Amino acid sequence: MYRSLSLALLVTALAGCQARTAPDVDAQARKAFIHDVQHAIIGSIATAFTSKQVGVARLQLILDRHSVPVGCKTLRSQAKDNQNLPGDVQRTNEKALAKLVEAQCWKTIYPVVPNAMYGEKDTLELIAPLIVQLPLGNGLAQANARRAFFWEHLLRDQPVTSVGRASVFYQANAQGKLEACLVQLHPHPLRPDDFRLDGDLQSRLNSRCLALDLSRMPGFAPDMHGVAKGSSELDYAPWRVGRP
């Protein structure tokens, strides 16, 4: 059995939200939690798309007692949800959008759920109508493609025991050979208490980065001096391991 609450949000802006939780839940704590969940989902979707995505999706999210996603499913959108997207807006493929939203739901790092919201239940269910209008900027899709490249080649298959964020700083020559690469691990802003500095993981990531062929990275483009440098940020958590 689930204790559920509903929230409505936009990927590009927030809409009003309603919550049905235990009466003893502090209103301010509930509001702060919903706000953080909204931004977590928004950020996750916005950092994953690599092509235009416009449409409406309805996401069912279930979090366990450790605030880990144990259920992610896109549901059929309702008529009232579709009214929030102007009729003259050209929508992209509905199935592709639903697939993106569902995939990111499993990979999102969520805020810690206040215990009172669970009541006597072991899980918390949220129903989130999403209005997605991406891209948000000209270079964002390419930055996301680079992020996906680093995730695939650095972190995807690495066992992690905490929640955090990896910052990758790189410099390569015109052929894509790494001349320098530095990976730094930081607490995730939504889960700072779940971060553990893992020196072995950091060392492995630095070694793997130096062995990459950046000529295969989307958007690889050396400057007039034959140097390609930049940075990327990757969120990591135990439940993200192995996911593309």
Short mmCIF file of C-alpha atoms in Angstrom, two decimals:
data_model
loop_
_atom_site.label_atom_id
_atom_site.label_comp_id
_atom_site.label_asym_id
_atom_site.label_seq_id
_atom_site.Cartn_x
_atom_site.Cartn_y
_atom_site.Cartn_z
CA MET A 1 0.00 0.00 0.00
CA TYR A 2 1.18 3.49 -0.79
CA ARG A 3 0.70 6.89 0.75
CA SER A 4 0.30 9.21 -2.22
CA LEU A 5 0.47 12.88 -3.08
CA SER A 6 0.05 14.72 -6.35
CA LEU A 7 2.17 17.48 -7.80
CA ALA A 8 2.06 19.33 -11.09
CA LEU A 9 5.12 20.77 -12.73
CA LEU A 10 6.62 22.03 -15.93
CA VAL A 11 10.08 21.25 -17.18
CA THR A 12 10.53 24.91 -18.05
CA ALA A 13 8.41 26.38 -15.24
CA LEU A 14 6.49 25.20 -12.18
CA ALA A 15 2.73 24.95 -12.03
CA GLY A 16 0.60 24.78 -8.90
CA CYS A 17 0.74 21.59 -6.86
CA GLN A 18 -1.52 19.74 -4.45
CA ALA A 19 -0.52 17.24 -1.81
CA ARG A 20 -2.45 14.64 0.14
CA THR A 21 -0.32 13.60 3.09
CA ALA A 22 -0.79 12.70 6.74
CA PRO A 23 -2.40 15.58 8.67
CA ASP A 24 0.49 15.71 11.13
CA VAL A 25 3.04 16.57 8.42
CA ASP A 26 4.42 20.06 8.88
CA ALA A 27 3.11 22.23 6.02
CA GLN A 28 6.43 23.97 5.49
CA ALA A 29 8.35 20.69 5.37
CA ARG A 30 5.83 19.26 2.90
CA LYS A 31 6.08 22.32 0.68
CA ALA A 32 9.90 22.25 0.74
CA PHE A 33 9.96 18.54 -0.11
CA ILE A 34 7.58 18.88 -3.06
CA HIS A 35 9.58 21.85 -4.35
CA ASP A 36 12.82 19.84 -4.19
CA VAL A 37 11.24 16.82 -5.90
CA GLN A 38 9.95 19.05 -8.69
CA HIS A 39 13.37 20.51 -9.31
CA ALA A 40 15.04 17.10 -9.09
CA ILE A 41 12.84 15.70 -11.87
CA ILE A 42 13.09 18.88 -13.93
CA GLY A 43 16.87 18.89 -13.70
CA SER A 44 17.17 15.21 -14.51
CA ILE A 45 15.06 15.47 -17.67
CA ALA A 46 16.72 18.71 -18.78
CA THR A 47 20.19 17.16 -18.52
CA ALA A 48 19.27 14.05 -20.51
CA PHE A 49 17.59 15.08 -23.76
CA THR A 50 19.68 15.17 -26.95
CA SER A 51 16.89 16.05 -29.39
CA LYS A 52 13.79 18.23 -29.29
CA GLN A 53 11.10 17.00 -26.90
CA VAL A 54 7.73 18.72 -26.57
CA GLY A 55 4.62 17.24 -25.02
CA VAL A 56 2.80 16.12 -21.89
CA ALA A 57 3.59 13.11 -19.74
CA ARG A 58 2.18 11.84 -16.45
CA LEU A 59 4.76 10.24 -14.20
CA GLN A 60 4.10 7.84 -11.34
CA LEU A 61 7.04 7.82 -8.91
CA ILE A 62 7.38 5.57 -5.86
CA LEU A 63 10.11 6.19 -3.28
CA ASP A 64 11.09 3.76 -0.53
CA ARG A 65 12.13 4.51 3.04
CA HIS A 66 15.63 5.42 1.83
CA SER A 67 14.25 7.90 -0.75
CA VAL A 68 15.31 5.56 -3.53
CA PRO A 69 13.04 5.13 -6.59
CA VAL A 70 11.43 1.68 -6.57
CA GLY A 71 8.72 2.46 -9.09
CA CYS A 72 8.75 4.65 -12.21
CA LYS A 73 6.01 4.53 -14.80
CA THR A 74 4.55 6.96 -17.31
CA LEU A 75 0.76 6.98 -17.31
CA ARG A 76 -1.71 8.19 -19.90
CA SER A 77 -1.96 11.97 -19.62
CA GLN A 78 -5.32 13.46 -18.67
CA ALA A 79 -7.29 16.07 -20.60
CA LYS A 80 -6.62 18.73 -17.95
CA ASP A 81 -2.87 18.13 -18.31
CA ASN A 82 -2.97 18.60 -22.06
CA GLN A 83 -4.79 21.92 -21.67
CA ASN A 84 -1.65 23.39 -20.14
CA LEU A 85 0.24 23.03 -23.43
CA PRO A 86 -0.90 25.54 -26.10
CA GLY A 87 -2.73 23.93 -28.99
CA ASP A 88 -0.52 25.58 -31.59
CA VAL A 89 2.64 23.99 -30.16
CA GLN A 90 3.97 21.18 -32.32
CA ARG A 91 4.48 18.08 -30.20
CA THR A 92 7.18 15.49 -30.72
CA ASN A 93 6.75 11.71 -30.56
CA GLU A 94 4.70 10.83 -27.48
CA LYS A 95 6.31 7.42 -26.94
CA ALA A 96 9.83 8.85 -27.16
CA LEU A 97 8.96 11.50 -24.60
CA ALA A 98 7.42 8.94 -22.23
CA LYS A 99 10.51 6.75 -22.58
CA LEU A 100 12.81 9.68 -21.72
CA VAL A 101 10.75 10.70 -18.68
CA GLU A 102 10.53 7.15 -17.34
CA ALA A 103 14.24 6.48 -17.85
CA GLN A 104 15.21 9.66 -16.04
CA CYS A 105 12.84 8.91 -13.19
CA TRP A 106 14.96 5.83 -12.35
CA LYS A 107 18.18 7.86 -12.48
CA THR A 108 17.12 10.97 -10.59
CA ILE A 109 18.57 11.75 -7.16
CA TYR A 110 15.66 12.74 -4.94
CA PRO A 111 15.57 14.67 -1.67
CA VAL A 112 15.17 12.74 1.57
CA VAL A 113 11.49 12.15 2.28
CA PRO A 114 10.41 13.41 5.74
CA ASN A 115 9.46 10.35 7.80
CA ALA A 116 6.06 11.81 8.67
CA MET A 117 5.05 11.70 5.00
CA TYR A 118 5.22 7.91 5.01
CA GLY A 119 2.85 7.54 7.93
CA GLU A 120 2.59 3.80 8.52
CA LYS A 121 3.56 2.95 4.94
CA ASP A 122 6.96 1.89 3.61
CA THR A 123 6.70 3.82 0.36
CA LEU A 124 5.53 7.19 -0.88
CA GLU A 125 3.81 7.58 -4.26
CA LEU A 126 3.79 10.78 -6.27
CA ILE A 127 1.82 11.47 -9.44
CA ALA A 128 3.49 14.20 -11.48
CA PRO A 129 1.94 15.67 -14.63
CA LEU A 130 4.83 17.03 -16.70
CA ILE A 131 4.79 19.59 -19.47
CA VAL A 132 8.03 19.19 -21.37
CA GLN A 133 9.35 21.83 -23.75
CA LEU A 134 12.97 21.13 -24.65
CA PRO A 135 15.53 22.23 -25.72
CA LEU A 136 16.02 25.10 -23.33
CA GLY A 137 19.09 26.49 -25.09
CA ASN A 138 21.06 26.04 -28.30
CA GLY A 139 24.03 24.26 -26.73
CA LEU A 140 22.24 22.21 -24.09
CA ALA A 141 21.55 19.14 -26.23
CA GLN A 142 25.24 18.91 -27.17
CA ALA A 143 26.30 19.34 -23.54
CA ASN A 144 23.93 16.52 -22.63
CA ALA A 145 25.45 14.30 -25.32
CA ARG A 146 28.89 14.95 -23.84
CA ARG A 147 27.55 14.16 -20.38
CA ALA A 148 26.15 10.87 -21.67
CA PHE A 149 29.55 10.07 -23.23
CA PHE A 150 31.38 10.55 -19.94
CA TRP A 151 28.74 8.61 -18.01
CA GLU A 152 29.00 5.67 -20.42
CA HIS A 153 32.80 5.52 -20.37
CA LEU A 154 33.57 6.58 -16.80
CA LEU A 155 30.80 5.88 -14.31
CA ARG A 156 28.11 3.64 -15.70
CA ASP A 157 29.69 0.34 -14.64
CA GLN A 158 31.44 1.60 -11.51
CA PRO A 159 30.12 0.35 -8.15
CA VAL A 160 29.39 3.31 -5.90
CA THR A 161 28.35 3.22 -2.26
CA SER A 162 27.24 6.81 -1.76
CA VAL A 163 25.41 9.66 -3.47
CA GLY A 164 27.37 12.47 -5.06
CA ARG A 165 28.41 14.47 -8.08
CA ALA A 166 31.51 14.04 -10.22
CA SER A 167 33.04 17.06 -11.99
CA VAL A 168 35.20 16.17 -14.99
CA PHE A 169 37.78 18.67 -16.30
CA TYR A 170 39.62 17.65 -19.46
CA GLN A 171 42.09 18.84 -22.07
CA ALA A 172 42.92 16.91 -25.23
CA ASN A 173 44.93 17.45 -28.40
CA ALA A 174 43.53 17.71 -31.91
CA GLN A 175 43.46 13.92 -32.25
CA GLY A 176 41.42 13.48 -29.08
CA LYS A 177 44.23 12.16 -26.89
CA LEU A 178 43.89 13.35 -23.30
CA GLU A 179 46.70 15.58 -22.11
CA ALA A 180 45.07 16.20 -18.74
CA CYS A 181 41.97 15.03 -16.93
CA LEU A 182 40.83 15.69 -13.39
CA VAL A 183 37.77 14.13 -11.76
CA GLN A 184 36.59 15.63 -8.48
CA LEU A 185 33.85 14.19 -6.27
CA HIS A 186 31.43 16.43 -4.37
CA PRO A 187 28.29 16.05 -2.24
CA HIS A 188 25.03 16.25 -4.15
CA PRO A 189 23.08 19.36 -3.09
CA LEU A 190 19.92 17.34 -2.37
CA ARG A 191 21.68 14.55 -0.44
CA PRO A 192 24.81 16.02 1.21
CA ASP A 193 24.62 13.62 4.17
CA ASP A 194 24.76 10.61 1.82
CA PHE A 195 28.12 11.59 0.34
CA ARG A 196 31.29 9.68 1.16
CA LEU A 197 34.61 10.71 -0.35
CA ASP A 198 35.83 7.55 -2.11
CA GLY A 199 39.52 7.90 -2.97
CA ASP A 200 39.62 4.59 -4.85
CA LEU A 201 36.67 5.58 -7.04
CA GLN A 202 38.19 8.98 -7.74
CA SER A 203 41.50 7.38 -8.69
CA ARG A 204 39.79 4.90 -11.03
CA LEU A 205 37.81 7.64 -12.71
CA ASN A 206 40.91 9.76 -13.27
CA SER A 207 42.75 6.79 -14.82
CA ARG A 208 39.81 5.90 -17.04
CA CYS A 209 39.44 9.47 -18.16
CA LEU A 210 43.08 9.71 -19.25
CA ALA A 211 42.59 6.60 -21.38
CA LEU A 212 39.58 7.99 -23.30
CA ASP A 213 39.59 8.86 -26.98
CA LEU A 214 37.81 12.21 -26.99
CA SER A 215 37.63 12.28 -30.78
CA ARG A 216 34.59 10.00 -30.29
CA MET A 217 32.88 12.47 -27.97
CA PRO A 218 29.86 14.30 -29.46
CA GLY A 219 30.75 17.87 -30.34
CA PHE A 220 34.51 17.27 -30.19
CA ALA A 221 36.05 20.38 -31.73
CA PRO A 222 39.65 21.50 -31.08
CA ASP A 223 40.24 25.25 -31.10
CA MET A 224 42.57 27.10 -33.47
CA HIS A 225 45.53 25.95 -31.38
CA GLY A 226 44.58 22.28 -31.67
CA VAL A 227 43.34 22.03 -28.09
CA ALA A 228 39.97 20.77 -26.90
CA LYS A 229 39.13 21.44 -23.29
CA GLY A 230 36.04 21.66 -21.17
CA SER A 231 34.14 20.14 -18.29
CA SER A 232 31.09 18.04 -17.49
CA GLU A 233 29.14 17.09 -14.37
CA LEU A 234 27.70 13.66 -13.57
CA ASP A 235 25.41 12.69 -10.71
CA TYR A 236 25.93 9.23 -9.24
CA ALA A 237 24.13 6.99 -6.78
CA PRO A 238 23.91 3.22 -6.16
CA TRP A 239 20.56 2.96 -7.97
CA ARG A 240 22.02 4.61 -11.08
CA VAL A 241 24.76 2.00 -11.56
CA GLY A 242 24.36 0.10 -14.82
CA ARG A 243 21.72 2.40 -16.28
CA PRO A 244 22.47 4.04 -19.66
#
